[in-house]
Every structure is written in C-alpha cells, then in structure tokens.
CSV table of C-alpha atoms and ligand atoms in Angstrom, one decimal:
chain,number,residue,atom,x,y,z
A,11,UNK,CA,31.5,-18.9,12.9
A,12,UNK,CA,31.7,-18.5,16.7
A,13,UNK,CA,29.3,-15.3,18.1
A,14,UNK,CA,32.3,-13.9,19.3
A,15,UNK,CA,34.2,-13.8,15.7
A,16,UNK,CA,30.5,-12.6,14.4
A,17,UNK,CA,30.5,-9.3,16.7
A,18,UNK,CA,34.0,-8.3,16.2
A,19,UNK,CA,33.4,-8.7,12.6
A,20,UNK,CA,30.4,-6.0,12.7
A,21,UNK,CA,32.2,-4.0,15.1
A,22,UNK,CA,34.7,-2.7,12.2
A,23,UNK,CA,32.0,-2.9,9.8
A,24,UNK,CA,30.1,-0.5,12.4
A,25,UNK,CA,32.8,2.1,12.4
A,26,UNK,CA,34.1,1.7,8.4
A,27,UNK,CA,29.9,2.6,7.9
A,28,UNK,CA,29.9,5.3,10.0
A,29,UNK,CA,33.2,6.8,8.8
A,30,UNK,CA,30.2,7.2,5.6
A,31,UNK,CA,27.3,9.0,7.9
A,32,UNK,CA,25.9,5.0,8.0
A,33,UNK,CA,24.4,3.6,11.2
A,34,UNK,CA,24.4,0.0,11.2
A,35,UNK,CA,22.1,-0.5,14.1
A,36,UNK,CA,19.4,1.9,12.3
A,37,UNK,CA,20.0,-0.1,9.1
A,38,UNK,CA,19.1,-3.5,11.2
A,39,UNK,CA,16.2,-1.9,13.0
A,40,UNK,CA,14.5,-0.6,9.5
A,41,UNK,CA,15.0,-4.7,8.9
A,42,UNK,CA,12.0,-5.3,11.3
A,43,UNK,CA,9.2,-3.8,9.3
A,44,UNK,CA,10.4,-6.3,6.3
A,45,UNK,CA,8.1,-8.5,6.0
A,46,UNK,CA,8.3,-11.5,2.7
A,47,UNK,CA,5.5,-13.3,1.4
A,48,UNK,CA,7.0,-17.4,1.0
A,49,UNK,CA,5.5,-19.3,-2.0
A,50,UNK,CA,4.1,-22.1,-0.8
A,51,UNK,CA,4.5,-23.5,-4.5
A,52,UNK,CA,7.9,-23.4,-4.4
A,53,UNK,CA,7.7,-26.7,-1.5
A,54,UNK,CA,5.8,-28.7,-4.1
A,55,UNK,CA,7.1,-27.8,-7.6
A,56,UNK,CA,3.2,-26.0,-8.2
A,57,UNK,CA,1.4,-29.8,-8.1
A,58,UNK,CA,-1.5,-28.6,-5.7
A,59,UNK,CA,-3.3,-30.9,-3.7
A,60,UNK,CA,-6.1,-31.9,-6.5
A,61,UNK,CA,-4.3,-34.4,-7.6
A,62,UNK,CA,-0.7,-35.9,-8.8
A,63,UNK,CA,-0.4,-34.4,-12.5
A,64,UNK,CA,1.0,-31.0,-11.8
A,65,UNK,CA,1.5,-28.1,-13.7
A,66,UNK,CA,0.0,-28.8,-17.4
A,67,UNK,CA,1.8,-27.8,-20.4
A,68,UNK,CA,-0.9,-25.5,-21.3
A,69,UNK,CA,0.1,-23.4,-18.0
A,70,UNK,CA,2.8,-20.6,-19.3
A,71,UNK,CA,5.2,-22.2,-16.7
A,72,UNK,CA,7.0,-25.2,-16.1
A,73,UNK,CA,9.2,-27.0,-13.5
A,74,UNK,CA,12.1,-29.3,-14.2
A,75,UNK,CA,13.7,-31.4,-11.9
A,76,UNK,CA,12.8,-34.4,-9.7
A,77,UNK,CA,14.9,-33.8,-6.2
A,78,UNK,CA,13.5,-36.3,-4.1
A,79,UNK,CA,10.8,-35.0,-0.8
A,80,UNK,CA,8.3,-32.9,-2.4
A,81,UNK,CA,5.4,-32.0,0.0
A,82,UNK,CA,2.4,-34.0,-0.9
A,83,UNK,CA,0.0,-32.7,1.8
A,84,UNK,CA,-0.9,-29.4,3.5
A,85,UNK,CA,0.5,-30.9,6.4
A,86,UNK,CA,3.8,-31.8,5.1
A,87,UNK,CA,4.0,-28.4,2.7
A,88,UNK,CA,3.3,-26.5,6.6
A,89,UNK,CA,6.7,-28.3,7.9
A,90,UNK,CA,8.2,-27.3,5.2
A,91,UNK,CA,7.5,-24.4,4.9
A,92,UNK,CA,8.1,-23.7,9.4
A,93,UNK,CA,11.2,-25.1,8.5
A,94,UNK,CA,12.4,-22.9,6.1
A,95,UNK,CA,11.4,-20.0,7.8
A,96,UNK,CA,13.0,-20.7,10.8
A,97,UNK,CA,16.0,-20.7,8.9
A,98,UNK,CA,15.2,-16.7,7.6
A,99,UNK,CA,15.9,-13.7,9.9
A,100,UNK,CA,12.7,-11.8,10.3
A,101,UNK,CA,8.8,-12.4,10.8
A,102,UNK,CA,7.2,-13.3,7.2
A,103,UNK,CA,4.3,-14.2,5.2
A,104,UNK,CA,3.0,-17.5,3.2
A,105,UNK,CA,1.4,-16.6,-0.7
A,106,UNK,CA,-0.9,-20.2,-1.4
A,107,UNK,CA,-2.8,-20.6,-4.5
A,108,UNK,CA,-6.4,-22.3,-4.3
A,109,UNK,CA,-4.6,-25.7,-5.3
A,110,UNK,CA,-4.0,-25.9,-1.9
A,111,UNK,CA,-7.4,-27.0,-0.7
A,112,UNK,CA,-7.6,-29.4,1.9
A,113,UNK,CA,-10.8,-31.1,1.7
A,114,UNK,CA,-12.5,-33.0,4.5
A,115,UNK,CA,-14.1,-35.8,2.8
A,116,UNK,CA,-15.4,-34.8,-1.0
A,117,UNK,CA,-13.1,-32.6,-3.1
A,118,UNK,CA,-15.5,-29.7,-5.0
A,119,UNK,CA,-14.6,-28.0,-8.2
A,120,UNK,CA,-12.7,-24.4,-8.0
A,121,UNK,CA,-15.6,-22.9,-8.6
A,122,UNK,CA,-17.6,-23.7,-5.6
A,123,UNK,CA,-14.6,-23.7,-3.3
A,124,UNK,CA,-15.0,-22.0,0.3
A,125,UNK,CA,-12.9,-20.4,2.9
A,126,UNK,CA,-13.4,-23.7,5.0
A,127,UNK,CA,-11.4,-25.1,2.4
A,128,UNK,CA,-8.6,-23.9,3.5
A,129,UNK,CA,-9.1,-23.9,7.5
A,130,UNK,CA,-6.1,-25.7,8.2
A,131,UNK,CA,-4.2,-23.2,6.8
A,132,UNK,CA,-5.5,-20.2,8.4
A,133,UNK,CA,-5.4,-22.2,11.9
A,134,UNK,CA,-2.0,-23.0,11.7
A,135,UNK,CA,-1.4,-19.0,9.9
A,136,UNK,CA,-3.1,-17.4,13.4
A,137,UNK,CA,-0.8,-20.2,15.5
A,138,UNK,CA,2.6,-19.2,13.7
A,139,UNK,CA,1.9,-15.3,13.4
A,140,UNK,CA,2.1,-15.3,9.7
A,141,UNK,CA,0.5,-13.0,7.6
A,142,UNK,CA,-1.3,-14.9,4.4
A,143,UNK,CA,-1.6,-13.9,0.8
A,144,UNK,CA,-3.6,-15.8,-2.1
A,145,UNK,CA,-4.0,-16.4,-6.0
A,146,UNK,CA,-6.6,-18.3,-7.8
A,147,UNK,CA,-5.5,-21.0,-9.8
A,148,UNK,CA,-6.2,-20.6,-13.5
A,149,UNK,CA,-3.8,-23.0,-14.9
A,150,UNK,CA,-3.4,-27.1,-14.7
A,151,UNK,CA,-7.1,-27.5,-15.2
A,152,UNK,CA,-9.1,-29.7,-17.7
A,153,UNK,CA,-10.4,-26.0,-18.6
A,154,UNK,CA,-7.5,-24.7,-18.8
A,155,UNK,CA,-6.6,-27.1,-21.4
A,156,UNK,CA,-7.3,-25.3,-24.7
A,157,UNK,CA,-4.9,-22.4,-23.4
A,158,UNK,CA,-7.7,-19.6,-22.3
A,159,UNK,CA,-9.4,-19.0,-19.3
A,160,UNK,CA,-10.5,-15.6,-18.9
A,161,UNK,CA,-9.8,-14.5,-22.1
A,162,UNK,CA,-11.5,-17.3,-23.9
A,163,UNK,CA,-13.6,-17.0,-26.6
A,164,UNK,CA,-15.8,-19.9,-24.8
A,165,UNK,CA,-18.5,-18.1,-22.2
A,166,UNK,CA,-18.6,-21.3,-20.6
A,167,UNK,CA,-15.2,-21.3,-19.8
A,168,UNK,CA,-15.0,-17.6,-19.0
A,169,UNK,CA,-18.0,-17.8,-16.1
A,170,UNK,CA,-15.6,-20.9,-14.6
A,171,UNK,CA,-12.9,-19.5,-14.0
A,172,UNK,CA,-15.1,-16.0,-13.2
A,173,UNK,CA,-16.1,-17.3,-10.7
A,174,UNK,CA,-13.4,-19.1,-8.7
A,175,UNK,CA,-11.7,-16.1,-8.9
A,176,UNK,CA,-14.8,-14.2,-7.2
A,177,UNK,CA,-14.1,-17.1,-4.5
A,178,UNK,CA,-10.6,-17.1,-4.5
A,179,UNK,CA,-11.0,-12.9,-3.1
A,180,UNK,CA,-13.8,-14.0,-1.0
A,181,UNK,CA,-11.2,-16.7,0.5
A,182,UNK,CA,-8.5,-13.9,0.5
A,183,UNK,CA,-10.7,-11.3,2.3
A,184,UNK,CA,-11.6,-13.5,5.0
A,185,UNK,CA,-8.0,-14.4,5.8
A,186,UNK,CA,-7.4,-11.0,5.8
A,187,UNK,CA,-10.2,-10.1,8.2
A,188,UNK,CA,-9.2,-12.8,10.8
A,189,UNK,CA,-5.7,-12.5,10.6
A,190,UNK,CA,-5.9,-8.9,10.8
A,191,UNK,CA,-3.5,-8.2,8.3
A,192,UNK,CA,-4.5,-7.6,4.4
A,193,UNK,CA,-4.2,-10.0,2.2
A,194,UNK,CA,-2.9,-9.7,-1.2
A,195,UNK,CA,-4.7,-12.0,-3.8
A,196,UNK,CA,-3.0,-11.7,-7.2
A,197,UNK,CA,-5.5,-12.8,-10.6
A,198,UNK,CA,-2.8,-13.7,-13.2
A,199,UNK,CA,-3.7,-15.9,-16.3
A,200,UNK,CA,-2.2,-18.0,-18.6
A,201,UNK,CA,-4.1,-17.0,-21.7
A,202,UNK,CA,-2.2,-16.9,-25.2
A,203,UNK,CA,-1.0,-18.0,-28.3
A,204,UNK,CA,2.4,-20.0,-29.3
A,205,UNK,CA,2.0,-18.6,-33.0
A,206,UNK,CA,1.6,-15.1,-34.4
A,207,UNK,CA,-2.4,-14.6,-33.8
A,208,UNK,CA,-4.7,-12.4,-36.4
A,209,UNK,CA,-7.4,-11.4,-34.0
A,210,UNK,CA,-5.2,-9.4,-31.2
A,211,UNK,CA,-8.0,-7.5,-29.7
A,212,UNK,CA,-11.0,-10.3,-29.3
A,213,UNK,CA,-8.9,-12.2,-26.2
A,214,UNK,CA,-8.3,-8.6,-24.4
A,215,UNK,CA,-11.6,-7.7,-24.4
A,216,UNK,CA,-12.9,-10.8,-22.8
A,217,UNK,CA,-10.4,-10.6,-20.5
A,218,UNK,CA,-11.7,-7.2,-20.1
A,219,UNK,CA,-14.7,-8.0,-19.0
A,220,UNK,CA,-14.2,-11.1,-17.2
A,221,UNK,CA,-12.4,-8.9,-14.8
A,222,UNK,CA,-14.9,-6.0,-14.9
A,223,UNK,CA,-17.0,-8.9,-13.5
A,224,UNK,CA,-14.5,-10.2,-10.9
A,225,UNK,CA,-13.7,-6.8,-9.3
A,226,UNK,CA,-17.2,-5.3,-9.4
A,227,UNK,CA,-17.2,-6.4,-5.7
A,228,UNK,CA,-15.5,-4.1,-3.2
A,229,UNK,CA,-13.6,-5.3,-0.1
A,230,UNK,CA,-11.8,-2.8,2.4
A,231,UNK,CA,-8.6,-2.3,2.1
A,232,UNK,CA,-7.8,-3.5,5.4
A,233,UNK,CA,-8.8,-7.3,4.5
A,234,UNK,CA,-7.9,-7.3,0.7
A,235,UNK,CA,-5.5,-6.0,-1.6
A,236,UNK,CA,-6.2,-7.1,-5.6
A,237,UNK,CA,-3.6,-7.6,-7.8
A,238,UNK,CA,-3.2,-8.1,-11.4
A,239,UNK,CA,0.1,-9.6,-13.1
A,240,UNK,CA,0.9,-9.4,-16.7
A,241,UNK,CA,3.5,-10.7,-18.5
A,242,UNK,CA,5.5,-10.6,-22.5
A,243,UNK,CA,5.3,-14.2,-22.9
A,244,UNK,CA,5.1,-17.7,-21.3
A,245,UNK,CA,6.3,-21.4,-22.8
A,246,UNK,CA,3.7,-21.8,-25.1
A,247,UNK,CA,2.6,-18.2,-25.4
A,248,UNK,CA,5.5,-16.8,-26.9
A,249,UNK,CA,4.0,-14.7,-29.7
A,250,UNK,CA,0.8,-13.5,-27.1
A,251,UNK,CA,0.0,-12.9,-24.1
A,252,UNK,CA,-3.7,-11.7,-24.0
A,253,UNK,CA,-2.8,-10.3,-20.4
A,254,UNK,CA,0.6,-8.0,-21.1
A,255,UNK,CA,1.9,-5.4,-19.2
A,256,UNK,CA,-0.1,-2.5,-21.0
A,257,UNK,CA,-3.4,-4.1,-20.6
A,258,UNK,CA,-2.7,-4.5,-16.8
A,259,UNK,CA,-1.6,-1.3,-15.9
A,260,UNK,CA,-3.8,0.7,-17.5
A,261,UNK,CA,-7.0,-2.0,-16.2
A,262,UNK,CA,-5.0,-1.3,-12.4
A,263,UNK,CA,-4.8,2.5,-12.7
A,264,UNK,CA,-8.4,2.8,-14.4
A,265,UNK,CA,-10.0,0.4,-11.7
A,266,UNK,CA,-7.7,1.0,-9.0
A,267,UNK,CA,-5.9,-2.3,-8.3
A,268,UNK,CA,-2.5,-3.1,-7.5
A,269,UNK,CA,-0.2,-4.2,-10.3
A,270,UNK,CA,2.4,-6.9,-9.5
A,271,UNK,CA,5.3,-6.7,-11.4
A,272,UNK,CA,7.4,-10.1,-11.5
A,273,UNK,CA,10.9,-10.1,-11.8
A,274,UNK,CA,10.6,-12.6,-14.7
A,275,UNK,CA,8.0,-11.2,-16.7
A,276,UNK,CA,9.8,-8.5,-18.9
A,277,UNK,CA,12.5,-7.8,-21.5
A,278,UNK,CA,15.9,-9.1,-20.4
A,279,UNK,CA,17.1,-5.6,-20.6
A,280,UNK,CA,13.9,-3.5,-19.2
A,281,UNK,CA,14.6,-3.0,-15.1
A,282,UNK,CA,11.9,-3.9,-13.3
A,283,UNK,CA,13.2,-1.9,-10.0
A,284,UNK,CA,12.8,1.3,-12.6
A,285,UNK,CA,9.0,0.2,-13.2
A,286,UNK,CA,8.3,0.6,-9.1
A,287,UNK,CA,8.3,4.5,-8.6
A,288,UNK,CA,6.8,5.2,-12.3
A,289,UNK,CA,3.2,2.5,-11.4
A,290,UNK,CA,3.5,3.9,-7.2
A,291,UNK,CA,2.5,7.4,-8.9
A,292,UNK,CA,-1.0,6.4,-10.1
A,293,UNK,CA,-2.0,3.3,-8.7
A,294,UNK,CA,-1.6,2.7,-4.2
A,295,UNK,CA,-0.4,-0.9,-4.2
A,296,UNK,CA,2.3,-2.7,-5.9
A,297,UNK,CA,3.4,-6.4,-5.6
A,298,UNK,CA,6.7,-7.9,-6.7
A,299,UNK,CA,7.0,-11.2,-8.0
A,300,UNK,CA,10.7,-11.2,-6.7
A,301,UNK,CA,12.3,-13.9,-9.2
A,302,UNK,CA,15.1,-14.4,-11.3
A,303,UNK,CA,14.3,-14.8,-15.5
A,304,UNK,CA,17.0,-16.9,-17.1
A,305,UNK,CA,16.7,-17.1,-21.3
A,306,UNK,CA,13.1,-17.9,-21.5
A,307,UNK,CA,12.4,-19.2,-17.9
A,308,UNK,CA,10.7,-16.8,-15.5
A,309,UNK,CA,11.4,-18.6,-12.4
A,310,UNK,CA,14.6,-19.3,-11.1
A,311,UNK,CA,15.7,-19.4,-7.9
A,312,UNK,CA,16.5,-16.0,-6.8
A,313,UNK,CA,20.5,-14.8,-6.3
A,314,UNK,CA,22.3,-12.2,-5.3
A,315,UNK,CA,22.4,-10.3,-8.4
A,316,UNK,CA,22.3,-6.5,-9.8
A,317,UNK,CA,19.5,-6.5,-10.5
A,318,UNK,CA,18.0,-8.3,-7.1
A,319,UNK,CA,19.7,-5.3,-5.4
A,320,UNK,CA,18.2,-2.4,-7.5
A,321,UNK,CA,14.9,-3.9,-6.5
A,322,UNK,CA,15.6,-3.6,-3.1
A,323,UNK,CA,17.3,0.0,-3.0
A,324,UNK,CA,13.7,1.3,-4.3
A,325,UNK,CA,12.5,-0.5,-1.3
A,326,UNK,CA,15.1,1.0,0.8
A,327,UNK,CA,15.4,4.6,-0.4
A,328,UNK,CA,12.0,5.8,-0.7
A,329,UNK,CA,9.2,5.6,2.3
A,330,UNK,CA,6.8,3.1,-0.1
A,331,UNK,CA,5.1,1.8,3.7
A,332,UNK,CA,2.6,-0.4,3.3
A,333,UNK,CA,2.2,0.5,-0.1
A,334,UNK,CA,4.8,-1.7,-1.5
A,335,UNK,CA,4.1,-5.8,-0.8
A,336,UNK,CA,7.5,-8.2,-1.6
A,337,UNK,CA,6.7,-11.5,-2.9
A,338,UNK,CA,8.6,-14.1,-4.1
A,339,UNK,CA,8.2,-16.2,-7.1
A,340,UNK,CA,9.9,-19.2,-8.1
A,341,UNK,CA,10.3,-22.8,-8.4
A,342,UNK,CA,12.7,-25.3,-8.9
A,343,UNK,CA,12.8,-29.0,-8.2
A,344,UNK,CA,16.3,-29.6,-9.3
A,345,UNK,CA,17.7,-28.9,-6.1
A,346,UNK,CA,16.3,-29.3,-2.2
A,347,UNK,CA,12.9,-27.3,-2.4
A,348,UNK,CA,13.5,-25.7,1.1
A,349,UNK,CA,17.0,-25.0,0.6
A,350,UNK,CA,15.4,-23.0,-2.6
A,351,UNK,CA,13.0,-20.7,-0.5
A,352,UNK,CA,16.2,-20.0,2.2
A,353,UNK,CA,18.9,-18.8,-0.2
A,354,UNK,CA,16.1,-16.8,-2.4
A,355,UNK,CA,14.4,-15.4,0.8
A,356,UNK,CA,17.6,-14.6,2.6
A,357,UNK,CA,19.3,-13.1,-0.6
A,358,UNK,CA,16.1,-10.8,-0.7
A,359,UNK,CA,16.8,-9.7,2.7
A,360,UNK,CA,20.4,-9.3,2.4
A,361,UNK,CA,19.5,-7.0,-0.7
A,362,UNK,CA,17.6,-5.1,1.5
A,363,UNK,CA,19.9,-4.9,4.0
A,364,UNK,CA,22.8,-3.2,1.9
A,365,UNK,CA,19.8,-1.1,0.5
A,366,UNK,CA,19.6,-0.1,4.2
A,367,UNK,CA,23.4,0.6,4.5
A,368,UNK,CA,23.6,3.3,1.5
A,369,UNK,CA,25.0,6.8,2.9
A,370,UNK,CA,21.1,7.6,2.1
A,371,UNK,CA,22.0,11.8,2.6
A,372,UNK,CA,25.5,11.9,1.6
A,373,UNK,CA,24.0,10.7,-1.9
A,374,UNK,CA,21.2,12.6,-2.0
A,375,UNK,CA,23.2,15.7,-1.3
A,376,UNK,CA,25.9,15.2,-4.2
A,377,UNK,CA,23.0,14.2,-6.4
A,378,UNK,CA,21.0,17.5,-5.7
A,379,UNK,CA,24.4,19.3,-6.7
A,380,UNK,CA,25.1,17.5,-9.7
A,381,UNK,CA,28.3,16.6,-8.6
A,382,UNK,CA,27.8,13.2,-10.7
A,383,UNK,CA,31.1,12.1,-10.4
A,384,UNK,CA,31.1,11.7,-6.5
A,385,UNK,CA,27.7,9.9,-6.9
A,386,UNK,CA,29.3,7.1,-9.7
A,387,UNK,CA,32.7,7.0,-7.1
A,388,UNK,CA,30.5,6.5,-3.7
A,389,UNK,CA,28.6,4.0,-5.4
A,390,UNK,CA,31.2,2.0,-6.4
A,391,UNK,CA,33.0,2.0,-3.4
A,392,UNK,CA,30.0,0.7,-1.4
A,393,UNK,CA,30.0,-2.1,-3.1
A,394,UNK,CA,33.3,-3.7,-1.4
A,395,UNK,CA,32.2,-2.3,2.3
A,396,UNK,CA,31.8,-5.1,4.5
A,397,UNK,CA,27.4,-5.8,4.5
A,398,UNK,CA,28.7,-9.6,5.0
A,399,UNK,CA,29.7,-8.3,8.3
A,400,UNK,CA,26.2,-6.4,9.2
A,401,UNK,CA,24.4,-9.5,7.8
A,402,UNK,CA,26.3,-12.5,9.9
A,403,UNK,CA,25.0,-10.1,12.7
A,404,UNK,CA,21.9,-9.9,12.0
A,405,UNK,CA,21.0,-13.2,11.3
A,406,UNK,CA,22.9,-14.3,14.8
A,407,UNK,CA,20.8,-11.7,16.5
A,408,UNK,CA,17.3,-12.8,15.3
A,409,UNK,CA,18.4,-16.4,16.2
A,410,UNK,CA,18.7,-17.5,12.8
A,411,UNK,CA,22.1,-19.4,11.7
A,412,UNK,CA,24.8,-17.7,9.3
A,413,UNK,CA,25.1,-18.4,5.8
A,414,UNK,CA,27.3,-21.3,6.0
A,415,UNK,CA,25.7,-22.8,8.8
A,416,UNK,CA,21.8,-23.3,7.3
A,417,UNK,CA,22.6,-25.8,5.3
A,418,UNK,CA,23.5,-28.3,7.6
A,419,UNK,CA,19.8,-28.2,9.3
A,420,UNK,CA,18.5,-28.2,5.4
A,421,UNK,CA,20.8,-31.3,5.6
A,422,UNK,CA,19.7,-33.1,8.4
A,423,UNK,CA,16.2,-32.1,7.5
A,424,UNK,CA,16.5,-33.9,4.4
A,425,UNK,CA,17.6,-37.1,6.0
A,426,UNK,CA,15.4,-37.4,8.5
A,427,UNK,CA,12.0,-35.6,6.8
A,428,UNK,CA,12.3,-35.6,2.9
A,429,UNK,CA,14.1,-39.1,2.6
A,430,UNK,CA,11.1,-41.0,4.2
A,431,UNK,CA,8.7,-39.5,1.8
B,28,RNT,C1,3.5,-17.0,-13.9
B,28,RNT,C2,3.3,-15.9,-12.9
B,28,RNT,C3,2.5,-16.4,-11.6
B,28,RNT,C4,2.8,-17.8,-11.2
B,28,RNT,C5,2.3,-18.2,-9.9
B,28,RNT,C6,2.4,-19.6,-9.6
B,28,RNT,O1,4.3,-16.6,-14.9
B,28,RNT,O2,4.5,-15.4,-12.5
B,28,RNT,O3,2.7,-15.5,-10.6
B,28,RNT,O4,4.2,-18.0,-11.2
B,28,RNT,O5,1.0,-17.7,-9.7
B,29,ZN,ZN1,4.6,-14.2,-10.8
C-alpha cells in the first residue's frame, strides 16, 4: 500500500470518527504509553539454554511443531527477537525466564544462579531501550520431574526451587534498578495431579509457605513488581492444580502482590477482561498473560478475537496507569516463531487501538441514563467503522510496515537467517 493511498484512507476514517465525538490523532497518541512485554520463549519453543531437551512432560505445557530456525543461543534468540520488534509499532519490553542463562565457562544449577548470568541480556536491554521482565523457571528440571516443586511434599525439593526463585527476584530487581524501569518477575508452578487427588489441602499449604519464604524479602516498587499466576488445570494436571486462581488471589491481596491473569488459564466461558477491574480494587498490580486458550491448550498464538478486544477496552476505558502490565504468553513452533510474536503483538495493539477509538463519553453518557438500547446499537455499529484505516496509519507513522507488507521481511528473514541454522 503506497503512503499516499494509507493517508487518504485515514483521512475519511478521521472524519467518519469524529462525526462520533472520536479523535483519531488522540487515539494514536494514547498508543505511545503502550508498552508490551515479548516472550522471549515464544523464539525458542520454551527449550532454554541448559540444554537441548525442552519442555518436559511433567511441565503443565507443551509445544508442538518443528518449523525449522529455532534460536539456539542468546545471541541468536536477541536477533530474533530485534527483528520481530522492528516489525511492531511502538517501544516494548522482553519477559525471559532464568533458562536463559548465558554462562561464561561452567553452567551452575538454578539455585546458585546470579544476575551476571544474564549480563548479555541486560547489555544488549540498556543498548536497545527495552524495558525487561523475568520468571523463574520451575518446570523442565530433573526436580521437577515428579510433578511438584513448591508444593511438594519433599522439603528437599521445596528449598530448590525456594531458592532460585529468591534468585530469580534478586535477578529481576537488579534489572529493574539499572534499567530504571520495574521489572515484573512472575512465580508460576506447575504443581498438580492428572487424577482426582484425596489430600487437596497438604500441596496448598506447602505452597503456602514456600512462598511465605520467597516474598519475605521486600524490594521497592520502583525495581520489582511480584507476580503470582494460577491456573484450573494444565496437561497432566487436569484434576489439580495446587496453585488455582483462589489460592493466588487471596495469597496476592493478603501479601500484596500482583496477580497475573493469563488469558488461557480459566473456564472457556469465564472472561478474563471481567476479572481486571474486580482483582485492580484490592490488590495495585495486575499482569496479563495475553494468550489465546483453544480446547485444552493454553497457548496459542494470539488473534484478533472477542475476547482479545474486551481485554483491551479495560485497558483503554479506565486510567489503570502503571498499574496494569500487558504481557504476552504463547508458543507455537508450527509456524515461523517470529512471524508468531508479530501477528500476536500487533493484534494486541490493534486491540488497543479500537479500544482507543470507542466514543469513550457518548457511551458513558447513554449508559449513566439507562438508555440501554443506544449503548447495544452504538456498540454494534463501531464494530464496521474503519480502525483498519487508523491502524495502516499508525503503523506507517512509527516506521513499521502494514499488515500485508511484514511478512515479506519475516520472509526474507527466514531465508537468509533461520534457513542456515
Ligand atoms: C503456564 C503459564 C506460564 C508459562 C510461562 C512459560 O501455563 O502460563 O506463564 O506459560 O511461564
Ligand atoms: Zn502464563
């Protein structure tokens, strides 16, 4: 699409918004303080740099696929990653798990692991501008195996993974600290049963106080945000999860944590864009796992859907600040891994950006009068107006090519990069 054809496209979409009270060029303005933590894993199908097996089967989550050019290396996983972002209007973050240790010489255990671990990353972080976020990695280890980590009935076991996850904030505080911009470390365990299990309470109050142990520590705010993630089931914890949803939020709203609430992680039919403005009232921080559940599967790649978009009108419609952090999670190594973190990150955006071009006090107003009617007919008829329009612009603006342009780079990329691996 020629530049010219783009901004006579947003022109009319310009004047059909404000015929609705909209501004378009506020809307793209309020798209600067948007900013998206990346996945790393997503570049690697979760593998990790320990060694070549991957994620286990005792993890709760699997990958399928084998596209050829996963990223093998922290240097490889970086170009990915610079290349997908320079495909994705807008100035963003990188999530990395402690798997992504780059050691100099000999590898050490995650339980002794260091901020110098990951040095590489945080140099090329400060270089690029971007923000960093971090998770320890309880999963796809030899004490993982038996399906518990913090939860487990083994106190050996339990003081492992205690304390890499004491390292792994450590490791997120001082990213924080030097990149001057918080970082988000999110605990969330595999721990759980595939059959019906008699004993419900014993693996919830380990967890319990596993984590009573991990948080005792306090960081400020301005270098480290915790995060606890719960979830109704995994593959191979279908009839428990140890850590649900109603152990985490009331263990976030007793001790003051964030919650992240992933996409995936729920009911089918419970919203997860209702959960945001219920958990903002009693706890300060939320995360979102931004992903897409299909059947059992927590973790496709996200699209364009409802229920992407409700997510992002409570971003758009309420003043959240910094309060609210977007992440994404998903993996899938069916298809080109970096085309994967471009059409979920930019369907994020673009979900944002519609949020941004709701007739915010035309609907507030007909709401407040219970003139339900006009709010159901307004609604609907926002969802023909031209966004493509506003978004093409965007996207040309900040330098970034148009939706059916991208590819082609992902394309050539491939060829020249991915092949050769
Ligand atoms: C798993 C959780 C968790 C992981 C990542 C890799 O169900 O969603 O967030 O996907 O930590
Ligand atoms: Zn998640």
């Amino acid at each position: 699409m020629s530049l010219k054809t783009i901004e006579s496209s947003y022109k009319n979409a310009k004047e059909q918004y404000a015929s609705l009270g909209v501004d378009t060029d506020s809307a793209l303005k309020a798209m600067k303080s948007i900013s998206i933590s990346l996945h790393c894993w997503q570049g690697d199908d979760v593998a990790g740099f320990e060694s070549d097996a991957g994620l286990g089967s005792t993890s709760g989550i699997m990958t399928t696929g084998n596209y050829p050019g996963r990223a093998r290396t922290g240097d490889e996983l970086r170009a990915d990653l610079d290349k997908a972002l320079s495909l994705i209007p807008g100035k963003h973050r990188v999530n990395l798990h402690a798997i992504y240790a780059e050691f100099e010489g000999k590898a050490v255990e995650r339980d002794a692991l260091e901020s110098r671990h990951f040095v590489r990353w945080l140099d090329w972080a400060k270089l690029q501008n971007y923000g960093l976020d971090f998770n320890p990695t309880c999963f796809s280890h030899p004490k993982a195996a038996a399906g518990f980590t913090l939860a487990s009935p083994d106190k050996g076991i339990r003081d492992f993974w205690i304390e890499h996850c004491l390292r792994s904030r450590e490791i997120a505080a001082h990213f924080g600290k030097k990149l001057k911009s918080a970082t988000v470390n999110n605990v969330w365990v595999p721990d759980g049963y595939k059959d019906t299990p008699f004993d419900r309470m014993a693996p919830r109050k380990h967890l319990k106080e596993s984590l009573d142990k991990i948080f005792q520590k306090r960081y400020p705010r301005t270098e480290l945000i915790d995060s606890v993630e719960g979830k109704l089931f995994g593959i191979g914890t279908e009839s428990y999860v140890a850590g649900s949803n109603d152990f985490y939020l009331a263990y976030a709203v007793s001790n003051q944590l964030a919650v992240c609430l992933d996409a995936g992680h729920y009911h089918p039919t419970e919203s997860v864009a209702d959960k945001i403005s219920s958990v903002l009232l009693f706890v300060k921080d939320v995360l979102l796992h931004v992903s897409r559940g299909v059947r059992w599967d927590s973790d496709h790649v996200v699209t364009l859907t409802d229920d992407l978009r409700a997510i992002a009108e409570e971003i758009t419609r309420h003043d959240y600040g910094d309060r609210l952090h977007l992440g994404l999670d998903f993996f899938d190594a069916s298809i080109n891994r970096i085309a994967a973190w471009v059409i979920g990150t930019r369907n994020f955006l673009k979900a944002i950006l519609i949020g941004y071009l709701e007739p915010r006090n035309l609907l507030l107003r007909v709401e407040k009068e219970g003139d339900y009617t006009a709010r159901l007919a307004y609604l609907e008829a926002l969802k023909t107006m031209p966004y493509g329009a506003v978004w093409e612009y965007y996207c040309a603006k900040n330098n970034v090519p148009s939706d059916l342009e991208w590819l082609k780079e992902v394309k050539s990329y491939e060829h020249s990069v991915l092949e050769k691996r």
